[in-house]
mmCIF file of C-alpha atoms in Angstrom:
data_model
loop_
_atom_site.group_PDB
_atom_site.id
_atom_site.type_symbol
_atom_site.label_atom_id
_atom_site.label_comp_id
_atom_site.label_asym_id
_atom_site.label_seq_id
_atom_site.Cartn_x
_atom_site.Cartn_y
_atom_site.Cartn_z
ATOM 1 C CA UNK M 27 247.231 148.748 55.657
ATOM 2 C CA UNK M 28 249.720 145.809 56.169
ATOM 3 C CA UNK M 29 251.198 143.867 53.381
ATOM 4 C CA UNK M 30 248.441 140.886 53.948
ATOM 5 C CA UNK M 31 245.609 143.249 53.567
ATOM 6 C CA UNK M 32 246.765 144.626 49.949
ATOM 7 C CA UNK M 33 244.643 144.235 47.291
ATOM 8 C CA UNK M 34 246.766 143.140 45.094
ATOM 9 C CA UNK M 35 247.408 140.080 46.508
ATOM 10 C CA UNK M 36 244.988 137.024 44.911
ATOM 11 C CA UNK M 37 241.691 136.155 46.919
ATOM 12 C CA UNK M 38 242.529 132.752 46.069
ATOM 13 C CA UNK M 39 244.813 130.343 48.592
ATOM 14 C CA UNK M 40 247.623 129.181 46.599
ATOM 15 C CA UNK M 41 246.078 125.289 47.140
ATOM 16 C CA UNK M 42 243.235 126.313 45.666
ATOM 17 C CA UNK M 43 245.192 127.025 42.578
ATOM 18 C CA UNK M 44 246.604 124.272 42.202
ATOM 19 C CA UNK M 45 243.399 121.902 42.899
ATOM 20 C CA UNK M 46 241.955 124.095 40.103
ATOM 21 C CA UNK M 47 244.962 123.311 37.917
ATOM 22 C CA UNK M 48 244.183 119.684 38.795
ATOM 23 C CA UNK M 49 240.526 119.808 37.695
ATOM 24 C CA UNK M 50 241.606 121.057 34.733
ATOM 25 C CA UNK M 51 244.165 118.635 33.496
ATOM 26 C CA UNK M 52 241.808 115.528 34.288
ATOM 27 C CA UNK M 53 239.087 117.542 32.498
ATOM 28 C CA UNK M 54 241.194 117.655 29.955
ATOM 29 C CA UNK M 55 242.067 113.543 30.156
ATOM 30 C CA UNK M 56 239.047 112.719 30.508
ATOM 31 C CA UNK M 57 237.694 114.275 27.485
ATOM 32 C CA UNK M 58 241.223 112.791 25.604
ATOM 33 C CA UNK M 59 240.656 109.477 26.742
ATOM 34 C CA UNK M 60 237.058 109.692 24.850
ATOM 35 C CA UNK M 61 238.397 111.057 21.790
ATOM 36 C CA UNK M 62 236.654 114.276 22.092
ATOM 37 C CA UNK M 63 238.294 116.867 20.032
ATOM 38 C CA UNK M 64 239.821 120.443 21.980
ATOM 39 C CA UNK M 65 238.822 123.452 20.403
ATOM 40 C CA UNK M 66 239.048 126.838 20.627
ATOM 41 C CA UNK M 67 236.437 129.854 19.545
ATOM 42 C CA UNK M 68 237.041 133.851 19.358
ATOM 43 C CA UNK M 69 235.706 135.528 22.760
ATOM 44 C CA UNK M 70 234.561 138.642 20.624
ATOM 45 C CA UNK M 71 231.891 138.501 18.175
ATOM 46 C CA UNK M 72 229.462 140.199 16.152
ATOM 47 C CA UNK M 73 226.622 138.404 17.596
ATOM 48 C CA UNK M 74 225.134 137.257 21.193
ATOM 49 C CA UNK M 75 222.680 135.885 22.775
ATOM 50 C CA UNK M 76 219.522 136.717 22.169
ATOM 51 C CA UNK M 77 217.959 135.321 26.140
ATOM 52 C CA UNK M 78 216.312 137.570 28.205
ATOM 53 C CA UNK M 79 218.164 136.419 31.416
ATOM 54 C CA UNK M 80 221.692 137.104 29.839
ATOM 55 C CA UNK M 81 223.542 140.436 29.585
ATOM 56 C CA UNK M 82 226.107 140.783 27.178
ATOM 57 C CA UNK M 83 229.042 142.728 27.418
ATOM 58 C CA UNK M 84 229.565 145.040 24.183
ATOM 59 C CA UNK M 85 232.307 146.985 23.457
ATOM 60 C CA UNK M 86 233.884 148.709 20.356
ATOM 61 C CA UNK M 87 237.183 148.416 18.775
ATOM 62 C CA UNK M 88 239.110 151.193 16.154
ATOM 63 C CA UNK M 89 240.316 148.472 14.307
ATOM 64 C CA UNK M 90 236.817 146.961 13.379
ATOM 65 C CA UNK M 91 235.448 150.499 12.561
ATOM 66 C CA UNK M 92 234.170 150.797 15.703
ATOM 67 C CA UNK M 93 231.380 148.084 14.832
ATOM 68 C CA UNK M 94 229.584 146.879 18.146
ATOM 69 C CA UNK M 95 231.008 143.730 19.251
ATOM 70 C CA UNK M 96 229.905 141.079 22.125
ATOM 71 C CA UNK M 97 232.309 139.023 24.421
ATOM 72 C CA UNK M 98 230.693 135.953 24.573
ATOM 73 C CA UNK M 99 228.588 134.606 27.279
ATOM 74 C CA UNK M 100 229.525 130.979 25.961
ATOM 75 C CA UNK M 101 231.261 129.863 23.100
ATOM 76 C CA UNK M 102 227.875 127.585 21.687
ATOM 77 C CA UNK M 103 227.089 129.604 19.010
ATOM 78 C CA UNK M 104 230.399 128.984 17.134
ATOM 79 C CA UNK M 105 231.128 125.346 18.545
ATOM 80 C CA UNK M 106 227.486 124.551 16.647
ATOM 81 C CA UNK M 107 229.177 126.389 13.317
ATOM 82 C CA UNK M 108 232.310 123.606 13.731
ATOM 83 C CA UNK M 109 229.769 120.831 14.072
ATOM 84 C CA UNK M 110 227.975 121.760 11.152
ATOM 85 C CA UNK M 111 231.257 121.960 9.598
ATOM 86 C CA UNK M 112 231.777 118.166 10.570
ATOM 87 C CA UNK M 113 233.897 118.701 13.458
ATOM 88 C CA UNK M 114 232.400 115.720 15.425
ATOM 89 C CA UNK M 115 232.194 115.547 19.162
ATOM 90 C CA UNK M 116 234.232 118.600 20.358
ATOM 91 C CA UNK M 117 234.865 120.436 24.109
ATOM 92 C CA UNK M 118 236.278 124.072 25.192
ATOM 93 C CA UNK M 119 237.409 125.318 28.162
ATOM 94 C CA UNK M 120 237.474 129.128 28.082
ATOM 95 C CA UNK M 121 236.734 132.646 29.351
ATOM 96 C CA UNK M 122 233.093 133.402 29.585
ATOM 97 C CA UNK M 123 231.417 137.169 30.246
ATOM 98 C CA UNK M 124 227.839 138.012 31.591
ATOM 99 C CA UNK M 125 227.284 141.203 33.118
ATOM 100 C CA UNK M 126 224.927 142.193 35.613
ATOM 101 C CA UNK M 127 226.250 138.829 37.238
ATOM 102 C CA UNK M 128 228.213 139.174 40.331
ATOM 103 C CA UNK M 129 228.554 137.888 44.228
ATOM 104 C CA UNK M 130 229.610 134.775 46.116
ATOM 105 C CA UNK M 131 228.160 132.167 43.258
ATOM 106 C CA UNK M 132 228.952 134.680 40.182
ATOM 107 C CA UNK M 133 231.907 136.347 38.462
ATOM 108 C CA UNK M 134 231.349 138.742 35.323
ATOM 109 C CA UNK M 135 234.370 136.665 34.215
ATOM 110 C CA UNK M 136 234.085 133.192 34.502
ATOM 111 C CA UNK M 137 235.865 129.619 33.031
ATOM 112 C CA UNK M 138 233.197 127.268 31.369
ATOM 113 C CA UNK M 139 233.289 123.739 29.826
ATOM 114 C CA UNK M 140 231.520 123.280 27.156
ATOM 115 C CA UNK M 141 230.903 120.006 25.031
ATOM 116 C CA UNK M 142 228.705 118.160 22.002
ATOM 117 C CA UNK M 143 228.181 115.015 21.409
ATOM 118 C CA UNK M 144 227.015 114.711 17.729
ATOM 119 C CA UNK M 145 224.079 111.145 17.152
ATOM 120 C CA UNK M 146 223.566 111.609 21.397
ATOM 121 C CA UNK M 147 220.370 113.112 23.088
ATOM 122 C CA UNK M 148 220.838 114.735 26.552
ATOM 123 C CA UNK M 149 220.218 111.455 28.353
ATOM 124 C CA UNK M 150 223.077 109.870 26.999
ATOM 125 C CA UNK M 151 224.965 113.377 27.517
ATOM 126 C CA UNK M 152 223.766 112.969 31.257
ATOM 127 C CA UNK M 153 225.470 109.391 31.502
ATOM 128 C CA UNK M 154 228.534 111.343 30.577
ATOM 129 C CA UNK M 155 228.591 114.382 33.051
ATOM 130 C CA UNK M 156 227.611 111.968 35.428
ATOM 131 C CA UNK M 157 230.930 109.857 34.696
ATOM 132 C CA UNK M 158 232.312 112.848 34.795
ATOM 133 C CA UNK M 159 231.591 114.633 38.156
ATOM 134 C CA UNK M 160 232.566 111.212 39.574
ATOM 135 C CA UNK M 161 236.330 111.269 38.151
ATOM 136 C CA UNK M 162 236.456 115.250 39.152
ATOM 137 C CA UNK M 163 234.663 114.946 42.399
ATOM 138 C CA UNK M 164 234.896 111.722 42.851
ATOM 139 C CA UNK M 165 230.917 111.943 44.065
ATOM 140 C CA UNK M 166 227.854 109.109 43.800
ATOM 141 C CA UNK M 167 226.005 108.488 40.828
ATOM 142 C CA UNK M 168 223.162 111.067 40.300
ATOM 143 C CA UNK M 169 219.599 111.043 40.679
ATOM 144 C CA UNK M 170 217.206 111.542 37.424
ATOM 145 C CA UNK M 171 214.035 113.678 38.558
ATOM 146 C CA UNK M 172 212.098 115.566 36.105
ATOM 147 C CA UNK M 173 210.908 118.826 36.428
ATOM 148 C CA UNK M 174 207.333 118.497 37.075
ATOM 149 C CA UNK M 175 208.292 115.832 39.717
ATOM 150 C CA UNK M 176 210.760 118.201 41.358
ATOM 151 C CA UNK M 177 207.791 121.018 41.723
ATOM 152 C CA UNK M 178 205.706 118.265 43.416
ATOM 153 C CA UNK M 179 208.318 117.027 45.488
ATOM 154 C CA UNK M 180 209.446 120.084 47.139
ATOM 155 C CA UNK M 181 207.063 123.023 46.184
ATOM 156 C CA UNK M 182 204.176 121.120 46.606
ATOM 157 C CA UNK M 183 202.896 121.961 42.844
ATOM 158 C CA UNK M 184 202.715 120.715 39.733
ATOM 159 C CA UNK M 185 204.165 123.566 36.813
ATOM 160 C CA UNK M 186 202.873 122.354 34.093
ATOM 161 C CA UNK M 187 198.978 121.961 35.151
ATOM 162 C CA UNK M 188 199.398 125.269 37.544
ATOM 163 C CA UNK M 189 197.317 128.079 36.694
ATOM 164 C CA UNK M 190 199.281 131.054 36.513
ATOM 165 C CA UNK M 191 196.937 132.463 39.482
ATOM 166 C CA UNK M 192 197.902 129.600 41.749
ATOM 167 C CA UNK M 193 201.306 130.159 40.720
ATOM 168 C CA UNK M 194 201.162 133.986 41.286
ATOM 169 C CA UNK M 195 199.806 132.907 44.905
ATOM 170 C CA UNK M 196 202.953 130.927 45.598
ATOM 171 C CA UNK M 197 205.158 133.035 44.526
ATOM 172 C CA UNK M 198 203.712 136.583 46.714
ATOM 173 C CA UNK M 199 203.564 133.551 49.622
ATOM 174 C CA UNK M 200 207.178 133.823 49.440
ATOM 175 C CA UNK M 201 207.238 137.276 50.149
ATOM 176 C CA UNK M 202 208.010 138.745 46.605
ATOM 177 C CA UNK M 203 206.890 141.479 45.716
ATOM 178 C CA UNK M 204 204.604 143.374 42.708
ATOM 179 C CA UNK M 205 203.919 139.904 41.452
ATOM 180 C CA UNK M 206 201.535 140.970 39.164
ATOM 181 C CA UNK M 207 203.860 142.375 36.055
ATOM 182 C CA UNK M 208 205.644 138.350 36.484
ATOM 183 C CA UNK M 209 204.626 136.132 33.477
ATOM 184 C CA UNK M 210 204.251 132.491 34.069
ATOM 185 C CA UNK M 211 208.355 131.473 33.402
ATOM 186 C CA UNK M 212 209.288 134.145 35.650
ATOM 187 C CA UNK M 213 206.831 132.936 38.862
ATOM 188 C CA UNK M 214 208.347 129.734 37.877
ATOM 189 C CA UNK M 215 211.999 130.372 38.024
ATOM 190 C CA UNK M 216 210.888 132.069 41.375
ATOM 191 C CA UNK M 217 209.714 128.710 42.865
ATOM 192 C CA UNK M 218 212.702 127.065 41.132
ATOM 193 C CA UNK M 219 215.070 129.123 43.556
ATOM 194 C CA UNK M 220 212.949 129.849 46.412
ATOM 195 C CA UNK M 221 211.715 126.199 47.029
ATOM 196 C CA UNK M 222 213.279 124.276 45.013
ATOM 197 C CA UNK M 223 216.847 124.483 44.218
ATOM 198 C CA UNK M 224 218.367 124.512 47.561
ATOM 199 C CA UNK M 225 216.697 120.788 47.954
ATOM 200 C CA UNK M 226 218.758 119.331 45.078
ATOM 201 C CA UNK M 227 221.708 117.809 44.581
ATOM 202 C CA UNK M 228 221.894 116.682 48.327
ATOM 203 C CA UNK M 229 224.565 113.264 49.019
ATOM 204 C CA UNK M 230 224.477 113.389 45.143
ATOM 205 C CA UNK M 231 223.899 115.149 42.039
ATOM 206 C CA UNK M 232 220.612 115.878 40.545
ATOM 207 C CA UNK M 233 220.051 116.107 36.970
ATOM 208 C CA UNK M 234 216.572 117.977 36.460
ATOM 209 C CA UNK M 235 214.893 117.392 33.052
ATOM 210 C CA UNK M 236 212.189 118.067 30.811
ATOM 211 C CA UNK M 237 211.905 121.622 31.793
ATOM 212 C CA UNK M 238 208.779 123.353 30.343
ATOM 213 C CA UNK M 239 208.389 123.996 26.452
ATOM 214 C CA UNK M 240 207.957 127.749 27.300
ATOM 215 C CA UNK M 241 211.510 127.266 28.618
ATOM 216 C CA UNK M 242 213.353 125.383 25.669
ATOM 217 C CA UNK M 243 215.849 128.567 24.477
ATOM 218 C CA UNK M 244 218.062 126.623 22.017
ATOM 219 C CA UNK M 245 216.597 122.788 23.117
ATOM 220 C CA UNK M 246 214.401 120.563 20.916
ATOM 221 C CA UNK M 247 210.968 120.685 22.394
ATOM 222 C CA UNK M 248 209.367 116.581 22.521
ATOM 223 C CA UNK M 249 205.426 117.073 21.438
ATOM 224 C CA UNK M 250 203.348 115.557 24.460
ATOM 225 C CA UNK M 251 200.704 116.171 27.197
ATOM 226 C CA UNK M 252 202.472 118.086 28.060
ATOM 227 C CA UNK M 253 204.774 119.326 25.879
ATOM 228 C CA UNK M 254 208.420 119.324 27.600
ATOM 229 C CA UNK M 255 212.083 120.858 26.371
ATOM 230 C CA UNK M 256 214.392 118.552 26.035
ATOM 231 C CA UNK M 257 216.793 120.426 28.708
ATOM 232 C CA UNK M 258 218.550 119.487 31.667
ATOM 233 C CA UNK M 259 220.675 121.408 34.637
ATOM 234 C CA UNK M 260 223.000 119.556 37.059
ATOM 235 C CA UNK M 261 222.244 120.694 40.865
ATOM 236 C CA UNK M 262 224.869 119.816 43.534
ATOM 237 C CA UNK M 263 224.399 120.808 46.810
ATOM 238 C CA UNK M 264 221.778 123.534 46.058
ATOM 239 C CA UNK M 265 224.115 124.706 43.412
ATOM 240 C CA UNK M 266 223.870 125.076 39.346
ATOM 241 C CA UNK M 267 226.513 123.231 38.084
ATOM 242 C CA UNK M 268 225.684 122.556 34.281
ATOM 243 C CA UNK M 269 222.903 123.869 31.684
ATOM 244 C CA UNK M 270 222.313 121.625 28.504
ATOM 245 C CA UNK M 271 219.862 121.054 25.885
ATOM 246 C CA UNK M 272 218.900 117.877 23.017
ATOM 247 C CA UNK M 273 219.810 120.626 20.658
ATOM 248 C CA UNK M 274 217.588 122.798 18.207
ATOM 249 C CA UNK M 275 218.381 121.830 15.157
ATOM 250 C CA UNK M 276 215.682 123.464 12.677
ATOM 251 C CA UNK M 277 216.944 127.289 11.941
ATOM 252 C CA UNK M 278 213.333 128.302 10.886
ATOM 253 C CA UNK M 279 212.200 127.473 14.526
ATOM 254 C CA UNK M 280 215.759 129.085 15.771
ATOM 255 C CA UNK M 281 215.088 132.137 13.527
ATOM 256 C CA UNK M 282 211.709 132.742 15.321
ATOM 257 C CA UNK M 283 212.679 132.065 18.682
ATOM 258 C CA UNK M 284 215.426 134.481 18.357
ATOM 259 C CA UNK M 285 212.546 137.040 16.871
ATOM 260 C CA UNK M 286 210.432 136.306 20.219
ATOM 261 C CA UNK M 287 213.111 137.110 22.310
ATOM 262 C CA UNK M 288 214.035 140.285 20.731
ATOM 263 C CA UNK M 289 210.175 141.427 20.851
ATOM 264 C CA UNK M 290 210.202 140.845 24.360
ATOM 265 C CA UNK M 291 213.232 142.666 24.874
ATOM 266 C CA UNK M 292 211.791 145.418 23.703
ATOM 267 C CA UNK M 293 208.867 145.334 25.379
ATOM 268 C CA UNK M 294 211.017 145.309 28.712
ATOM 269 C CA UNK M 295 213.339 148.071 27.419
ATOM 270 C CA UNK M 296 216.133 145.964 27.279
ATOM 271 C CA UNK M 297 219.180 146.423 25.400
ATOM 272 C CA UNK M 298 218.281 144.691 21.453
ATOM 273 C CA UNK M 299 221.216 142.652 19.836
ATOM 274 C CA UNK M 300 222.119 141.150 16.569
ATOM 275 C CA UNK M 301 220.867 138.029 15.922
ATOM 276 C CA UNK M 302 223.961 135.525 14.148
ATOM 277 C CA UNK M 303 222.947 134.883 11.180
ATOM 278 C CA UNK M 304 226.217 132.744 10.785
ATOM 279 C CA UNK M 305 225.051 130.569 13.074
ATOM 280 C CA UNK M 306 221.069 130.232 11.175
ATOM 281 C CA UNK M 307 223.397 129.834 8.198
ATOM 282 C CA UNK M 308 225.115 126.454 9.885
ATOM 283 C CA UNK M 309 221.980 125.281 10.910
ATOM 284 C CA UNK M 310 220.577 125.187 7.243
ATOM 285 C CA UNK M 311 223.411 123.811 6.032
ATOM 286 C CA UNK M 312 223.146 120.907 8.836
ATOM 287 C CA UNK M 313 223.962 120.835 12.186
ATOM 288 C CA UNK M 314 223.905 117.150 13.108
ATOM 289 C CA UNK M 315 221.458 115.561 15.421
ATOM 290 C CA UNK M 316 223.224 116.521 18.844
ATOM 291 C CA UNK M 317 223.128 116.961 22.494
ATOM 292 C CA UNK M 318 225.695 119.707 24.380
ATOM 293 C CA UNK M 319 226.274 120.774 27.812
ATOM 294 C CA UNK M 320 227.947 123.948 29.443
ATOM 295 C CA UNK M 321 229.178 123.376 32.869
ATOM 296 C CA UNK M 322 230.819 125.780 35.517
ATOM 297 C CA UNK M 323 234.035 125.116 36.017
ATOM 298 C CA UNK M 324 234.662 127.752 38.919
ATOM 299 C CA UNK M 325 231.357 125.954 40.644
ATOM 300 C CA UNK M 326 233.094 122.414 40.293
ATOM 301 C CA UNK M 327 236.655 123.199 41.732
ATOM 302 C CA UNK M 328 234.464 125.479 44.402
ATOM 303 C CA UNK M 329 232.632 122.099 44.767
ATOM 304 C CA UNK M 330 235.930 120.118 45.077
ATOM 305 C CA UNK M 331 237.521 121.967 47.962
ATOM 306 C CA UNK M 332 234.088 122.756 49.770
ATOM 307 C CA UNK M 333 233.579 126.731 49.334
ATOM 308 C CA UNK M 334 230.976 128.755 48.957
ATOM 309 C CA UNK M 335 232.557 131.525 47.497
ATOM 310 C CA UNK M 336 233.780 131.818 43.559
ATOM 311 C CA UNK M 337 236.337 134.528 45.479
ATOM 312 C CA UNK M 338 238.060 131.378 47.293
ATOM 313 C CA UNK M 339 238.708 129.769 43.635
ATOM 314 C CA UNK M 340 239.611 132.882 41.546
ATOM 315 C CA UNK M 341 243.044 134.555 41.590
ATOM 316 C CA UNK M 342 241.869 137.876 40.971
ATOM 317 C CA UNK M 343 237.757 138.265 41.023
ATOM 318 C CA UNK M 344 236.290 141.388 39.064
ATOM 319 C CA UNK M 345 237.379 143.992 42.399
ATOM 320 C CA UNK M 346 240.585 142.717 41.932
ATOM 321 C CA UNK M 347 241.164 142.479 38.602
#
């Protein structure tokens, strides 16, 4: 082995480095510039995430009796507990851990960016991100184009008036699978990345909204025909970028879509985790009326110097680490 093949050496060009230094800094003015508050939350807590699609990492520690404890897969739970608090529009930049999550797009250990705007919704938070990418990126304006549109755009199908046979049919069309066991959000999120996703965020960003109700995790859901979460991701170039929600502010509704998830989880056999009851505990005290976002910040810098690999914009990835 010569000395350029070690391992040891970082995956990551030294330019890289420094464009992600870069991003960060202006991240960081542009959020100072807008009076937005810089906080920081613990990485290890009692409590996670409840989602089906998200796999904590637990460990133990001697000095906490060996209690189970979760590194966080974002830090939302305990930004809400400083809003409630009275914090007022606050941001973080920090570590991030999901296992089960790993290859050119996805890092066990990641950096996110996440942000609240206290009196917003999200389409005032999307105004925002979309000032945002253009002083990082330095990209267009972004397209608006709702969910449902989306489907009919580029799949051809509408998902909210779908039955789940016709969806089923789509999906095994793609070649998936045992597509009988899928429930309707699953067949869905199939078509999302099979037909869909790859389509978005062309020339521009996309900001997809008013994902289905079935589909609201921690997002207010607006009554209607149909009924719609008030959610939103950022696409760019076929690629997530952001995840954010009108946020859930009712902890009776939180409390039982936290005891939905956990039924389902064990009706999958999937691992069951404590539900934070600190955070149902700031919600009745009164989290304000509020919109928040979580964005990839390995995705953007891999956005700003045109790779397709989180490896290219990571000193040391999880093999290296």
């Amino acid at each position: 082995m010569t000395d350029e093949d070690a391992d040891w050496r970082p995956t990551a060009k030294l330019e890289a480095l420094r464009v992600r230094a870069e991003t960060l800094a202006s991240i960081r003015r542009f959020f100072a510039e807008r009076g937005v508050l810089e906080v920081e939350t613990p990485a290890l807590s009692a409590a996670t995430v409840t989602d089906l699609h998200l796999h904590s990492v637990a460990c133990r520690l001697e000095a906490d009796d060996r209690r189970t404890r979760y590194l966080q897969t974002s830090p939302e739970f305990a930004m809400k507990r400083l809003l409630a608090a009275g914090s007022g529009p606050i941001y973080q930049i920090c570590k991030a851990f999901r296992d089960g999550e790993r290859g050119r797009r996805h890092n066990p250990e990641f950096t996110m960016l996440e942000w609240y705007r206290p009196g917003w919704d999200h389409h005032r938070l999307i105004d925002e991100i979309d000032e945002l990418l253009q002083a990082v990126l330095g990209v267009a304006a972004g397209e608006r184009l709702s969910y449902a549109d989306a489907f009919l755009r580029h799949a051809g199908i509408d998902p909210h008036a779908a039955s789940d046979g016709e969806l089923r049919s789509r999906v095994a069309a793609l070649g998936v699978s045992d597509v009988s066991e899928l429930d309707r959000d699953d067949l869905l999120n199939l078509l999302l990345s099979h037909s869909v996703e790859h389509r978005l965020g062309v020339g521009r960003p996309t900001f997809l909204f008013d994902y289905p109700a079935s589909q609201a995790a921690l997002a207010r859901v607006r009554p209607g025909h149909p009924p719609v979460a008030e959610r939103f991701e950022v696409f760019i170039d076929g690629i997530e970028l952001a995840n954010g929600f009108h946020e859930l502010t009712d902890p009776e509704e939180q409390r039982r879509r936290f005891a939905a998830d956990l039924a389902e989880r064990r009706r999958r056999g999937l691992p069951e985790v404590a539900v934070d009851e600190r955070l149902l505990a700031a919600l009745a005290s009164g989290l304000p009326d509020c919109a928040g976002v979580a964005l990839g910040v390995d995705r953007l810098v891999m956005l700003k110097i045109g790779t397709r690999d989180i490896a290219d914009v990571i000193a040391f990835p999880i093999d290296r680490a």
